[in-house]
Amino acid sequence: MLITTPNLTKPDETYAALIATHEGLSEAGSHALNARLILILMNHIGNDAVLAEALRLARDPESAQG
Amino acid sequence: MKDLVPERYALAFRLYPYAKSPDQDAASPVRHKVVVVGGGPIGLATALDLGRRGVPVVLLDDHEGAGLGSRALCFSKRTLEICDRLGAAGPMLDKGVQWNLGKVFHDDRLLYAFDLLPETGHAFPAFINLQQPWFEKFLHDAIVQAQAEGAPIELRGRNRVDAVTPATDHVALDIMTPDGPYQLQADWLIACDGARSPLRGMLGLAFDGRVFEDNFLIADVKMKADFPTERWFWFEPHFKSGDSALLHKQPDDIWRIDFQLGWDIDRAKELEPANIRARVDAMLGPDVEYELDWCSIYTFQCRRMDKFRHGRVLFAGDSAHQVSPFGARGANSGIQDVDNLAWKLALVLDGTAPETLLDSYDVERVHGADENILNSTRATDFITPKSPVSKLFRNAVLELAEHLPFARSVVNSGRLSVPCTYDGSVLNGDDHPAMPARTRPGSPCPDAPVADGWLLRRLGRGFVLMAINTDAPECLAAHGVRVPRLALDATPELTARYLGEARRAVYLIRPDQHVAARWESFDESAVAAALARAIGKG
Ligand SMILES: Cc1cc2nc3c(=O)[nH]c(=O)nc-3n(C[C@H](O)[C@H](O)[C@H](O)COP(=O)(O)OP(=O)(O)OC[C@H]3O[C@@H](n4cnc5c(N)ncnc54)[C@H](O)[C@@H]3O)c2cc1C
């Protein structure tokens, strides 16, 4: 099951870290970083059903229940 | 005099020159049991397999042998195993270049290397590289050999099929020859007339799928070079000769080079030797001397017919399905069609099996074609990304692959042909949960060393009952089929490939060396029931 309830222990720090990782990159560089990041995280998750749900949710956030 | 059957392409080998057949002077059309149309690799293998099973077969082709030019190059282990059963593998192996290793580059960096056959204990290598005309020639040599041993095979060169008319109990053919037209009738017609299949058109059957908007320049160059015998694939190569490039060794100091050129190109200009040389020079460096042996530009498609059986007409090879060449799944899958079809047709013809057994050819090989199309479509999409975002992710995968093993598994420069498992086939019988998944019913038997040679050779070309570490009758007769036993003692390979957690096993194996059913011990009624199923009587 994809976790959609709050799961980050320090959401503000984590978000800031994401933005900071992009600092100084061109737009193309940022896109490339995002792509690498997605692939790394997908591999870490490794569960087809969870990934399928995440992909669907990213495409259509309104489909989230609750 | 007007040439009634003009050559559409030049020949590498003239194998079956036109000779007038008495059928051409017959008062009414002569009826044959099986007519094969097309003498490419698939038609030749079909005629050979049927003929060696004693089925009379006439093969018609509008040429007299193997066409010149660069087409299939990589022939898979399974193809070699099938050709071995057909008596044709020896010369292929002798002439072909054997390889198991591949390397993948991005720009000027080596990303990783892979071994296609990390497992030992197989008679044949993962692949050989052999020019298609040679592959066809060796099949033809085996036909000549089989004919000498009495196999009822007849090859008719410069016999072009111009019309087919299906009837209830036969198919009528209009044929053109250098001496004018004649007609034949066939109980069964096998259409192996290639991707453009005129027969498919004559029957008004569709061939839908996807065209890839890209052009590939295939250059075969002759040079004395000391590159290793490996498949080298470049994404976005630093030498800028194409968006991707592939280098492969062939026999006779010939190397196959593929360059991906893109969609909007001027074909004629790209084919000018000076322009080809510019690309090859950039790749090989300025000091390498070579000659251009053969060059052509291809676009690729992935598509298949809805059904491979249409009454008494059966389609096999490129006429039934076409894939992009990434993965070498064209001829290799066509040879699996032959392997699947020949024994079934032979059993139907001698009355052992019902005609409906041929529907399982359609089901099983459509399943195989879908697997091949899926694999080669995905490879093509990875090699030639169709949108900016798809290219973004592709390059992200490549960047990660240099450092992270997980990303290497995502890199797709062609998933090389492996035989298909007929999961869910109606012919499949009992399974046993303790035995390995790789030999579940529907799977092609993996080879293994056995006492006097190799397992697949011992299986032969009929039904076999393989008994490992257990007893079974020497020969079983049921439903009109004689099933000999092959008794084996477990070896490490047999244990890993066939026993798994089980201590002993009995396997019923089909004539195409796919597993029909398996048990822990022999039970006559279970085996007979599985046999009935496997011949379409279940
Ligand atoms: C660049 C390239 C690279 C490839 N690489 C590989 C590879 O590495 N490995 C692999 O497995 N496959 C590869 N393939 C695919 C392979 O070449 C084909 O899958 C294979 O040739 C199909 O064989 P076939 O017998 O079905 O058809 P074909 O080889 O096309 O033969 C059809 C025959 O039918 C005859 N014919 C046509 N119409 C008539 C008629 N009306 N009457 C009588 N005869 C007729 C033709 O003359 C021809 O001889 C490659 C293809 C290309 C283009």
PDB file of N, CA and C in Angstrom, chain B residues 262-353:
ATOM      1  N   GLY B 262      17.848   8.651 -37.489  1.00  0.00           N
ATOM      2  CA  GLY B 262      16.736   9.586 -37.310  1.00  0.00           C
ATOM      3  C   GLY B 262      15.706   9.413 -38.415  1.00  0.00           C
ATOM      4  N   TRP B 263      14.663  10.233 -38.379  1.00  0.00           N
ATOM      5  CA  TRP B 263      13.532  10.006 -39.284  1.00  0.00           C
ATOM      6  C   TRP B 263      13.666  10.787 -40.592  1.00  0.00           C
ATOM      7  N   ASP B 264      13.974  12.106 -40.473  1.00  0.00           N
ATOM      8  CA  ASP B 264      14.008  12.926 -41.686  1.00  0.00           C
ATOM      9  C   ASP B 264      15.382  12.855 -42.330  1.00  0.00           C
ATOM     10  N   ILE B 265      15.573  11.906 -43.193  1.00  0.00           N
ATOM     11  CA  ILE B 265      16.881  11.782 -43.827  1.00  0.00           C
ATOM     12  C   ILE B 265      16.686  11.669 -45.331  1.00  0.00           C
ATOM     13  N   ASP B 266      17.761  11.915 -46.027  1.00  0.00           N
ATOM     14  CA  ASP B 266      17.772  11.735 -47.475  1.00  0.00           C
ATOM     15  C   ASP B 266      18.451  10.389 -47.732  1.00  0.00           C
ATOM     16  N   ARG B 267      17.633   9.386 -47.951  1.00  0.00           N
ATOM     17  CA  ARG B 267      18.153   8.011 -48.051  1.00  0.00           C
ATOM     18  C   ARG B 267      19.270   7.880 -49.073  1.00  0.00           C
ATOM     19  N   ALA B 268      19.005   8.430 -50.253  1.00  0.00           N
ATOM     20  CA  ALA B 268      19.981   8.265 -51.339  1.00  0.00           C
ATOM     21  C   ALA B 268      21.318   8.871 -50.932  1.00  0.00           C
ATOM     22  N   LYS B 269      21.232  10.047 -50.294  1.00  0.00           N
ATOM     23  CA  LYS B 269      22.460  10.724 -49.898  1.00  0.00           C
ATOM     24  C   LYS B 269      23.196   9.918 -48.821  1.00  0.00           C
ATOM     25  N   GLU B 270      22.440   9.426 -47.845  1.00  0.00           N
ATOM     26  CA  GLU B 270      23.068   8.672 -46.758  1.00  0.00           C
ATOM     27  C   GLU B 270      23.733   7.391 -47.262  1.00  0.00           C
ATOM     28  N   LEU B 271      23.215   6.878 -48.374  1.00  0.00           N
ATOM     29  CA  LEU B 271      23.759   5.617 -48.892  1.00  0.00           C
ATOM     30  C   LEU B 271      24.969   5.825 -49.799  1.00  0.00           C
ATOM     31  N   GLU B 272      25.325   7.093 -50.066  1.00  0.00           N
ATOM     32  CA  GLU B 272      26.526   7.326 -50.873  1.00  0.00           C
ATOM     33  C   GLU B 272      27.743   6.843 -50.096  1.00  0.00           C
ATOM     34  N   PRO B 273      28.607   6.071 -50.749  1.00  0.00           N
ATOM     35  CA  PRO B 273      29.747   5.484 -50.028  1.00  0.00           C
ATOM     36  C   PRO B 273      30.552   6.514 -49.234  1.00  0.00           C
ATOM     37  N   ALA B 274      30.729   7.722 -49.785  1.00  0.00           N
ATOM     38  CA  ALA B 274      31.537   8.714 -49.063  1.00  0.00           C
ATOM     39  C   ALA B 274      30.884   9.058 -47.726  1.00  0.00           C
ATOM     40  N   ASN B 275      29.558   9.150 -47.714  1.00  0.00           N
ATOM     41  CA  ASN B 275      28.870   9.492 -46.467  1.00  0.00           C
ATOM     42  C   ASN B 275      28.898   8.339 -45.466  1.00  0.00           C
ATOM     43  N   ILE B 276      28.775   7.127 -45.979  1.00  0.00           N
ATOM     44  CA  ILE B 276      28.870   5.971 -45.079  1.00  0.00           C
ATOM     45  C   ILE B 276      30.273   5.915 -44.488  1.00  0.00           C
ATOM     46  N   ARG B 277      31.267   6.131 -45.352  1.00  0.00           N
ATOM     47  CA  ARG B 277      32.658   6.084 -44.880  1.00  0.00           C
ATOM     48  C   ARG B 277      32.919   7.129 -43.803  1.00  0.00           C
ATOM     49  N   ALA B 278      32.322   8.306 -43.959  1.00  0.00           N
ATOM     50  CA  ALA B 278      32.531   9.350 -42.961  1.00  0.00           C
ATOM     51  C   ALA B 278      32.062   8.856 -41.580  1.00  0.00           C
ATOM     52  N   ARG B 279      30.909   8.183 -41.565  1.00  0.00           N
ATOM     53  CA  ARG B 279      30.398   7.674 -40.283  1.00  0.00           C
ATOM     54  C   ARG B 279      31.284   6.565 -39.735  1.00  0.00           C
ATOM     55  N   VAL B 280      31.662   5.647 -40.618  1.00  0.00           N
ATOM     56  CA  VAL B 280      32.477   4.508 -40.159  1.00  0.00           C
ATOM     57  C   VAL B 280      33.852   4.990 -39.700  1.00  0.00           C
ATOM     58  N   ASP B 281      34.452   5.943 -40.445  1.00  0.00           N
ATOM     59  CA  ASP B 281      35.760   6.491 -40.054  1.00  0.00           C
ATOM     60  C   ASP B 281      35.690   7.093 -38.654  1.00  0.00           C
ATOM     61  N   ALA B 282      34.621   7.857 -38.413  1.00  0.00           N
ATOM     62  CA  ALA B 282      34.497   8.514 -37.110  1.00  0.00           C
ATOM     63  C   ALA B 282      34.436   7.469 -36.001  1.00  0.00           C
ATOM     64  N   MET B 283      33.799   6.347 -36.280  1.00  0.00           N
ATOM     65  CA  MET B 283      33.651   5.312 -35.258  1.00  0.00           C
ATOM     66  C   MET B 283      34.944   4.534 -35.049  1.00  0.00           C
ATOM     67  N   LEU B 284      35.572   4.135 -36.145  1.00  0.00           N
ATOM     68  CA  LEU B 284      36.725   3.237 -36.028  1.00  0.00           C
ATOM     69  C   LEU B 284      38.042   3.979 -35.835  1.00  0.00           C
ATOM     70  N   GLY B 285      38.047   5.277 -36.118  1.00  0.00           N
ATOM     71  CA  GLY B 285      39.291   6.041 -36.042  1.00  0.00           C
ATOM     72  C   GLY B 285      39.956   6.087 -37.408  1.00  0.00           C
ATOM     73  N   PRO B 286      40.893   7.022 -37.574  1.00  0.00           N
ATOM     74  CA  PRO B 286      41.431   7.295 -38.903  1.00  0.00           C
ATOM     75  C   PRO B 286      42.352   6.192 -39.459  1.00  0.00           C
ATOM     76  N   ASP B 287      42.919   5.360 -38.594  1.00  0.00           N
ATOM     77  CA  ASP B 287      43.960   4.445 -39.073  1.00  0.00           C
ATOM     78  C   ASP B 287      43.456   3.066 -39.453  1.00  0.00           C
ATOM     79  N   VAL B 288      42.160   2.831 -39.291  1.00  0.00           N
ATOM     80  CA  VAL B 288      41.662   1.485 -39.565  1.00  0.00           C
ATOM     81  C   VAL B 288      41.290   1.359 -41.044  1.00  0.00           C
ATOM     82  N   GLU B 289      41.861   0.354 -41.682  1.00  0.00           N
ATOM     83  CA  GLU B 289      41.534   0.134 -43.094  1.00  0.00           C
ATOM     84  C   GLU B 289      40.410  -0.875 -43.219  1.00  0.00           C
ATOM     85  N   TYR B 290      39.459  -0.575 -44.082  1.00  0.00           N
ATOM     86  CA  TYR B 290      38.315  -1.481 -44.242  1.00  0.00           C
ATOM     87  C   TYR B 290      37.722  -1.298 -45.619  1.00  0.00           C
ATOM     88  N   GLU B 291      36.919  -2.274 -46.031  1.00  0.00           N
ATOM     89  CA  GLU B 291      36.135  -2.150 -47.263  1.00  0.00           C
ATOM     90  C   GLU B 291      34.663  -2.224 -46.891  1.00  0.00           C
ATOM     91  N   LEU B 292      33.829  -1.488 -47.628  1.00  0.00           N
ATOM     92  CA  LEU B 292      32.384  -1.610 -47.417  1.00  0.00           C
ATOM     93  C   LEU B 292      31.915  -2.856 -48.161  1.00  0.00           C
ATOM     94  N   ASP B 293      31.288  -3.770 -47.427  1.00  0.00           N
ATOM     95  CA  ASP B 293      30.867  -5.032 -48.031  1.00  0.00           C
ATOM     96  C   ASP B 293      29.413  -4.939 -48.503  1.00  0.00           C
ATOM     97  N   TRP B 294      28.559  -4.387 -47.674  1.00  0.00           N
ATOM     98  CA  TRP B 294      27.141  -4.292 -47.992  1.00  0.00           C
ATOM     99  C   TRP B 294      26.520  -3.238 -47.095  1.00  0.00           C
ATOM    100  N   CYS B 295      25.715  -2.346 -47.663  1.00  0.00           N
ATOM    101  CA  CYS B 295      25.082  -1.315 -46.857  1.00  0.00           C
ATOM    102  C   CYS B 295      23.632  -1.153 -47.266  1.00  0.00           C
ATOM    103  N   SER B 296      22.784  -0.905 -46.291  1.00  0.00           N
ATOM    104  CA  SER B 296      21.386  -0.613 -46.615  1.00  0.00           C
ATOM    105  C   SER B 296      20.768   0.174 -45.468  1.00  0.00           C
ATOM    106  N   ILE B 297      19.626   0.786 -45.758  1.00  0.00           N
ATOM    107  CA  ILE B 297      18.915   1.559 -44.736  1.00  0.00           C
ATOM    108  C   ILE B 297      17.559   0.910 -44.492  1.00  0.00           C
ATOM    109  N   TYR B 298      17.244   0.700 -43.218  1.00  0.00           N
ATOM    110  CA  TYR B 298      15.988   0.064 -42.856  1.00  0.00           C
ATOM    111  C   TYR B 298      15.154   0.966 -41.957  1.00  0.00           C
ATOM    112  N   THR B 299      13.836   0.825 -42.061  1.00  0.00           N
ATOM    113  CA  THR B 299      12.961   1.324 -40.997  1.00  0.00           C
ATOM    114  C   THR B 299      12.329   0.075 -40.402  1.00  0.00           C
ATOM    115  N   PHE B 300      11.883   0.169 -39.149  1.00  0.00           N
ATOM    116  CA  PHE B 300      11.415  -1.040 -38.489  1.00  0.00           C
ATOM    117  C   PHE B 300       9.981  -0.929 -38.014  1.00  0.00           C
ATOM    118  N   GLN B 301       9.356  -2.061 -37.914  1.00  0.00           N
ATOM    119  CA  GLN B 301       7.977  -2.131 -37.483  1.00  0.00           C
ATOM    120  C   GLN B 301       7.799  -3.289 -36.529  1.00  0.00           C
ATOM    121  N   CYS B 302       6.784  -3.169 -35.695  1.00  0.00           N
ATOM    122  CA  CYS B 302       6.379  -4.267 -34.819  1.00  0.00           C
ATOM    123  C   CYS B 302       4.907  -4.526 -35.092  1.00  0.00           C
ATOM    124  N   ARG B 303       4.571  -5.678 -35.594  1.00  0.00           N
ATOM    125  CA  ARG B 303       3.165  -5.955 -35.888  1.00  0.00           C
ATOM    126  C   ARG B 303       2.966  -7.453 -36.052  1.00  0.00           C
ATOM    127  N   ARG B 304       1.706  -7.886 -35.955  1.00  0.00           N
ATOM    128  CA  ARG B 304       1.424  -9.292 -36.202  1.00  0.00           C
ATOM    129  C   ARG B 304       0.032  -9.452 -36.769  1.00  0.00           C
ATOM    130  N   MET B 305      -0.196 -10.631 -37.351  1.00  0.00           N
ATOM    131  CA  MET B 305      -1.534 -10.956 -37.820  1.00  0.00           C
ATOM    132  C   MET B 305      -2.392 -11.265 -36.603  1.00  0.00           C
ATOM    133  N   ASP B 306      -3.694 -11.111 -36.791  1.00  0.00           N
ATOM    134  CA  ASP B 306      -4.629 -11.426 -35.727  1.00  0.00           C
ATOM    135  C   ASP B 306      -4.555 -12.895 -35.357  1.00  0.00           C
ATOM    136  N   LYS B 307      -4.529 -13.734 -36.375  1.00  0.00           N
ATOM    137  CA  LYS B 307      -4.453 -15.181 -36.197  1.00  0.00           C
ATOM    138  C   LYS B 307      -3.443 -15.745 -37.170  1.00  0.00           C
ATOM    139  N   PHE B 308      -2.733 -16.776 -36.748  1.00  0.00           N
ATOM    140  CA  PHE B 308      -1.735 -17.389 -37.634  1.00  0.00           C
ATOM    141  C   PHE B 308      -2.316 -18.573 -38.411  1.00  0.00           C
ATOM    142  N   ARG B 309      -3.499 -19.046 -37.955  1.00  0.00           N
ATOM    143  CA  ARG B 309      -4.148 -20.111 -38.717  1.00  0.00           C
ATOM    144  C   ARG B 309      -5.419 -19.574 -39.348  1.00  0.00           C
ATOM    145  N   HIS B 310      -5.535 -19.757 -40.642  1.00  0.00           N
ATOM    146  CA  HIS B 310      -6.753 -19.394 -41.354  1.00  0.00           C
ATOM    147  C   HIS B 310      -7.192 -20.626 -42.115  1.00  0.00           C
ATOM    148  N   GLY B 311      -7.954 -21.486 -41.451  1.00  0.00           N
ATOM    149  CA  GLY B 311      -8.408 -22.722 -42.076  1.00  0.00           C
ATOM    150  C   GLY B 311      -7.234 -23.603 -42.418  1.00  0.00           C
ATOM    151  N   ARG B 312      -7.021 -23.825 -43.700  1.00  0.00           N
ATOM    152  CA  ARG B 312      -5.933 -24.698 -44.151  1.00  0.00           C
ATOM    153  C   ARG B 312      -4.671 -23.922 -44.497  1.00  0.00           C
ATOM    154  N   VAL B 313      -4.689 -22.634 -44.211  1.00  0.00           N
ATOM    155  CA  VAL B 313      -3.503 -21.814 -44.450  1.00  0.00           C
ATOM    156  C   VAL B 313      -2.908 -21.413 -43.106  1.00  0.00           C
ATOM    157  N   LEU B 314      -1.623 -21.730 -42.933  1.00  0.00           N
ATOM    158  CA  LEU B 314      -0.933 -21.394 -41.695  1.00  0.00           C
ATOM    159  C   LEU B 314       0.200 -20.436 -42.015  1.00  0.00           C
ATOM    160  N   PHE B 315       0.293 -19.369 -41.240  1.00  0.00           N
ATOM    161  CA  PHE B 315       1.352 -18.387 -41.458  1.00  0.00           C
ATOM    162  C   PHE B 315       2.468 -18.606 -40.446  1.00  0.00           C
ATOM    163  N   ALA B 316       3.721 -18.504 -40.918  1.00  0.00           N
ATOM    164  CA  ALA B 316       4.860 -18.688 -40.011  1.00  0.00           C
ATOM    165  C   ALA B 316       5.969 -17.715 -40.397  1.00  0.00           C
ATOM    166  N   GLY B 317       6.726 -17.271 -39.405  1.00  0.00           N
ATOM    167  CA  GLY B 317       7.837 -16.355 -39.661  1.00  0.00           C
ATOM    168  C   GLY B 317       7.353 -14.936 -39.866  1.00  0.00           C
ATOM    169  N   ASP B 318       8.123 -14.166 -40.635  1.00  0.00           N
ATOM    170  CA  ASP B 318       7.830 -12.738 -40.817  1.00  0.00           C
ATOM    171  C   ASP B 318       6.463 -12.474 -41.443  1.00  0.00           C
ATOM    172  N   SER B 319       5.918 -13.430 -42.167  1.00  0.00           N
ATOM    173  CA  SER B 319       4.589 -13.201 -42.753  1.00  0.00           C
ATOM    174  C   SER B 319       3.548 -13.054 -41.646  1.00  0.00           C
ATOM    175  N   ALA B 320       3.792 -13.722 -40.523  1.00  0.00           N
ATOM    176  CA  ALA B 320       2.831 -13.712 -39.408  1.00  0.00           C
ATOM    177  C   ALA B 320       3.119 -12.608 -38.409  1.00  0.00           C
ATOM    178  N   HIS B 321       4.409 -12.313 -38.238  1.00  0.00           N
ATOM    179  CA  HIS B 321       4.787 -11.325 -37.219  1.00  0.00           C
ATOM    180  C   HIS B 321       6.104 -10.693 -37.600  1.00  0.00           C
ATOM    181  N   GLN B 322       6.219  -9.413 -37.265  1.00  0.00           N
ATOM    182  CA  GLN B 322       7.443  -8.703 -37.597  1.00  0.00           C
ATOM    183  C   GLN B 322       7.864  -7.891 -36.393  1.00  0.00           C
ATOM    184  N   VAL B 323       9.145  -7.886 -36.085  1.00  0.00           N
ATOM    185  CA  VAL B 323       9.650  -7.116 -34.951  1.00  0.00           C
ATOM    186  C   VAL B 323      10.837  -6.281 -35.387  1.00  0.00           C
ATOM    187  N   SER B 324      11.151  -5.258 -34.588  1.00  0.00           N
ATOM    188  CA  SER B 324      12.384  -4.523 -34.847  1.00  0.00           C
ATOM    189  C   SER B 324      13.537  -5.458 -34.486  1.00  0.00           C
ATOM    190  N   PRO B 325      14.719  -5.240 -35.046  1.00  0.00           N
ATOM    191  CA  PRO B 325      15.766  -6.255 -34.843  1.00  0.00           C
ATOM    192  C   PRO B 325      16.456  -6.192 -33.485  1.00  0.00           C
ATOM    193  N   PHE B 326      16.098  -5.215 -32.634  1.00  0.00           N
ATOM    194  CA  PHE B 326      16.783  -5.155 -31.345  1.00  0.00           C
ATOM    195  C   PHE B 326      16.333  -6.323 -30.496  1.00  0.00           C
ATOM    196  N   GLY B 327      17.225  -7.253 -30.305  1.00  0.00           N
ATOM    197  CA  GLY B 327      16.871  -8.451 -29.577  1.00  0.00           C
ATOM    198  C   GLY B 327      16.954  -9.683 -30.474  1.00  0.00           C
ATOM    199  N   ALA B 328      17.179  -9.474 -31.757  1.00  0.00           N
ATOM    200  CA  ALA B 328      17.341 -10.599 -32.692  1.00  0.00           C
ATOM    201  C   ALA B 328      16.188 -11.590 -32.559  1.00  0.00           C
ATOM    202  N   ARG B 329      14.988 -11.060 -32.629  1.00  0.00           N
ATOM    203  CA  ARG B 329      13.825 -11.907 -32.405  1.00  0.00           C
ATOM    204  C   ARG B 329      13.072 -12.247 -33.691  1.00  0.00           C
ATOM    205  N   GLY B 330      13.590 -11.856 -34.848  1.00  0.00           N
ATOM    206  CA  GLY B 330      12.894 -12.119 -36.104  1.00  0.00           C
ATOM    207  C   GLY B 330      12.998 -13.568 -36.512  1.00  0.00           C
ATOM    208  N   ALA B 331      14.110 -13.912 -37.133  1.00  0.00           N
ATOM    209  CA  ALA B 331      14.298 -15.287 -37.587  1.00  0.00           C
ATOM    210  C   ALA B 331      14.259 -16.252 -36.402  1.00  0.00           C
ATOM    211  N   ASN B 332      14.812 -15.829 -35.273  1.00  0.00           N
ATOM    212  CA  ASN B 332      14.834 -16.737 -34.120  1.00  0.00           C
ATOM    213  C   ASN B 332      13.424 -17.121 -33.685  1.00  0.00           C
ATOM    214  N   SER B 333      12.491 -16.173 -33.748  1.00  0.00           N
ATOM    215  CA  SER B 333      11.128 -16.542 -33.352  1.00  0.00           C
ATOM    216  C   SER B 333      10.455 -17.337 -34.462  1.00  0.00           C
ATOM    217  N   GLY B 334      10.795 -17.043 -35.706  1.00  0.00           N
ATOM    218  CA  GLY B 334      10.237 -17.821 -36.816  1.00  0.00           C
ATOM    219  C   GLY B 334      10.639 -19.288 -36.721  1.00  0.00           C
ATOM    220  N   ILE B 335      11.877 -19.533 -36.303  1.00  0.00           N
ATOM    221  CA  ILE B 335      12.335 -20.921 -36.168  1.00  0.00           C
ATOM    222  C   ILE B 335      11.547 -21.617 -35.054  1.00  0.00           C
ATOM    223  N   GLN B 336      11.170 -20.858 -34.033  1.00  0.00           N
ATOM    224  CA  GLN B 336      10.317 -21.453 -32.990  1.00  0.00           C
ATOM    225  C   GLN B 336       8.911 -21.734 -33.508  1.00  0.00           C
ATOM    226  N   ASP B 337       8.446 -20.921 -34.464  1.00  0.00           N
ATOM    227  CA  ASP B 337       7.155 -21.238 -35.114  1.00  0.00           C
ATOM    228  C   ASP B 337       7.235 -22.615 -35.762  1.00  0.00           C
ATOM    229  N   VAL B 338       8.314 -22.821 -36.505  1.00  0.00           N
ATOM    230  CA  VAL B 338       8.493 -24.082 -37.233  1.00  0.00           C
ATOM    231  C   VAL B 338       8.500 -25.249 -36.260  1.00  0.00           C
ATOM    232  N   ASP B 339       9.275 -25.080 -35.189  1.00  0.00           N
ATOM    233  CA  ASP B 339       9.430 -26.095 -34.163  1.00  0.00           C
ATOM    234  C   ASP B 339       8.064 -26.480 -33.597  1.00  0.00           C
ATOM    235  N   ASN B 340       7.211 -25.476 -33.443  1.00  0.00           N
ATOM    236  CA  ASN B 340       5.896 -25.674 -32.861  1.00  0.00           C
ATOM    237  C   ASN B 340       4.927 -26.315 -33.855  1.00  0.00           C
ATOM    238  N   LEU B 341       5.045 -25.919 -35.106  1.00  0.00           N
ATOM    239  CA  LEU B 341       4.052 -26.322 -36.110  1.00  0.00           C
ATOM    240  C   LEU B 341       4.304 -27.710 -36.697  1.00  0.00           C
ATOM    241  N   ALA B 342       5.569 -28.040 -36.970  1.00  0.00           N
ATOM    242  CA  ALA B 342       5.846 -29.228 -37.789  1.00  0.00           C
ATOM    243  C   ALA B 342       5.316 -30.512 -37.149  1.00  0.00           C
ATOM    244  N   TRP B 343       5.562 -30.701 -35.867  1.00  0.00           N
ATOM    245  CA  TRP B 343       5.115 -31.972 -35.250  1.00  0.00           C
ATOM    246  C   TRP B 343       3.604 -32.044 -35.182  1.00  0.00           C
ATOM    247  N   LYS B 344       2.978 -30.878 -34.993  1.00  0.00           N
ATOM    248  CA  LYS B 344       1.517 -30.866 -34.900  1.00  0.00           C
ATOM    249  C   LYS B 344       0.899 -31.233 -36.246  1.00  0.00           C
ATOM    250  N   LEU B 345       1.418 -30.606 -37.302  1.00  0.00           N
ATOM    251  CA  LEU B 345       0.882 -30.886 -38.633  1.00  0.00           C
ATOM    252  C   LEU B 345       1.132 -32.354 -38.995  1.00  0.00           C
ATOM    253  N   ALA B 346       2.307 -32.881 -38.632  1.00  0.00           N
ATOM    254  CA  ALA B 346       2.608 -34.285 -38.932  1.00  0.00           C
ATOM    255  C   ALA B 346       1.598 -35.197 -38.230  1.00  0.00           C
ATOM    256  N   LEU B 347       1.255 -34.903 -36.975  1.00  0.00           N
ATOM    257  CA  LEU B 347       0.298 -35.749 -36.243  1.00  0.00           C
ATOM    258  C   LEU B 347      -1.115 -35.617 -36.801  1.00  0.00           C
ATOM    259  N   VAL B 348      -1.460 -34.418 -37.264  1.00  0.00           N
ATOM    260  CA  VAL B 348      -2.789 -34.229 -37.866  1.00  0.00           C
ATOM    261  C   VAL B 348      -2.851 -34.998 -39.190  1.00  0.00           C
ATOM    262  N   LEU B 349      -1.765 -34.907 -39.959  1.00  0.00           N
ATOM    263  CA  LEU B 349      -1.764 -35.561 -41.271  1.00  0.00           C
ATOM    264  C   LEU B 349      -1.846 -37.074 -41.159  1.00  0.00           C
ATOM    265  N   ASP B 350      -1.207 -37.667 -40.142  1.00  0.00           N
ATOM    266  CA  ASP B 350      -1.300 -39.132 -40.063  1.00  0.00           C
ATOM    267  C   ASP B 350      -2.510 -39.592 -39.243  1.00  0.00           C
ATOM    268  N   GLY B 351      -3.363 -38.640 -38.893  1.00  0.00           N
ATOM    269  CA  GLY B 351      -4.620 -39.004 -38.258  1.00  0.00           C
ATOM    270  C   GLY B 351      -4.519 -39.246 -36.759  1.00  0.00           C
ATOM    271  N   THR B 352      -3.326 -39.063 -36.184  1.00  0.00           N
ATOM    272  CA  THR B 352      -3.174 -39.289 -34.744  1.00  0.00           C
ATOM    273  C   THR B 352      -3.862 -38.188 -33.938  1.00  0.00           C
ATOM    274  N   ALA B 353      -3.751 -36.967 -34.431  1.00  0.00           N
ATOM    275  CA  ALA B 353      -4.299 -35.830 -33.679  1.00  0.00           C
ATOM    276  C   ALA B 353      -5.430 -35.185 -34.474  1.00  0.00           C
TER     277      ALA B 353
END
